[in-house]
Amino acid sequence: MAEVATLQRADELPLDYRSGLDAQNLLPAWTLLRALMPVGAAAPVAQPAQWSYAKLRPYLMRAAELVPMEKAERRVLGYVNPGLDRARLSTLPSIFFGLQLIMPGERAPNHKHIPAAARIIIEGEGAYTTVDGEKLHMEEGDVVLTPPLHWHDHGHEGKGPVVWMDVLDHPLAVPMDISYVVPGKMADGYNEQPDAGDTWYSCPGLVPYRAPGARGPDYPMRRFRWQRVKQALIASSEVASRDESVHMRYCNPETGESIMKTLDFSARMLRPGESVALKRASINRVFQIMEGNADIRVNEAAYGCGKNDTVAAPTYSAITLQNTSSSPCFIIQVDDLPTQTKLGFYEELA
Ligand SMILES: [Fe+2]
């Protein structure tokens, strides 16, 4: 590599010059250049981190006593990365994870917003989300989508607490100064028709017939049932060769594109004892353990994980996933690959 010049620091400039620049809304860019573009390789600020559901759950349950729904709108405990400014409310620089709790009979009011959201259902039954009036039942492990600027609310008609993981892309939208929410009126009721995943998109490979050139809806399917995903992973593992990863991507059934424009969701099955080393790449990745136990190594950190635990792996991390249970381990991965490929930023390291 060529010799790297040491650039001038701001405090090496005369004070009157700096205050003159300040008054003109100017900064000497060379004094910040190395921080913005470290030489040779990125130096992620976010840190590898783990959140243990068993340790977090009591705090979440206590939130039900401490904050009524009308004072929270959404009762969510955010997973904040220890390396990032807490006010960013970010699990990784482009991804937010946070646990949401809803108690029997509660309703989280209708609203719509610019950040896109998806939920991964963690525990409990009887809750639902509606998106533009389409009622989506939430069963454990399901992924439920609420796209940007689509009206949505949540309710709970069952017994006991229901918890789901909120996954949002507000860490991308907020720095762009485009994030906002529009509160709406509580809907009077919903039709009880099955959702699109049980009707128009219930058969893999089959989509509604359209005129030539006609485009389908941007978000045709908003609920991806875990039981079907798991079934597909198990069936695929039975035909996959031993060295082939069983890893499948959630996609828009009309286009094959990612279910969120910004974030990719995919599901993995690790066979008992299986260990997978992932490619080092520029993407931010979060792993959510759905079933089984795993050791997740991120650079020098090693995390023993069980069901419902979460691990965040910053950009360019060396990552190994190992199933430590005697049964299959299922993991949902969320990453910002769609954003990075659209921006032309994605790279893999050799
Ligand atoms: Fe929302």
mmCIF file of N, CA and C and ligand atoms in Angstrom, residues 74 111 113 119 152, ligand 1:
data_model
loop_
_atom_site.group_PDB
_atom_site.id
_atom_site.type_symbol
_atom_site.label_atom_id
_atom_site.label_comp_id
_atom_site.label_asym_id
_atom_site.label_seq_id
_atom_site.Cartn_x
_atom_site.Cartn_y
_atom_site.Cartn_z
ATOM 1 N N ARG A 74 -46.711 1.922 21.039
ATOM 2 C CA ARG A 74 -46.181 0.581 20.831
ATOM 3 C C ARG A 74 -45.259 0.320 22.018
ATOM 4 N N HIS A 111 -51.802 3.271 12.638
ATOM 5 C CA HIS A 111 -50.946 4.363 12.163
ATOM 6 C C HIS A 111 -50.209 3.888 10.908
ATOM 7 N N HIS A 113 -46.356 4.834 8.710
ATOM 8 C CA HIS A 113 -45.107 5.584 8.803
ATOM 9 C C HIS A 113 -44.164 5.226 7.668
ATOM 10 N N ARG A 119 -42.409 -8.137 11.603
ATOM 11 C CA ARG A 119 -42.415 -8.724 12.955
ATOM 12 C C ARG A 119 -42.039 -10.193 12.847
ATOM 13 N N HIS A 152 -51.588 0.271 9.654
ATOM 14 C CA HIS A 152 -51.551 -0.999 10.380
ATOM 15 C C HIS A 152 -51.822 -0.791 11.862
HETATM 16 FE FE FE B 1 -46.016 0.841 13.102
#
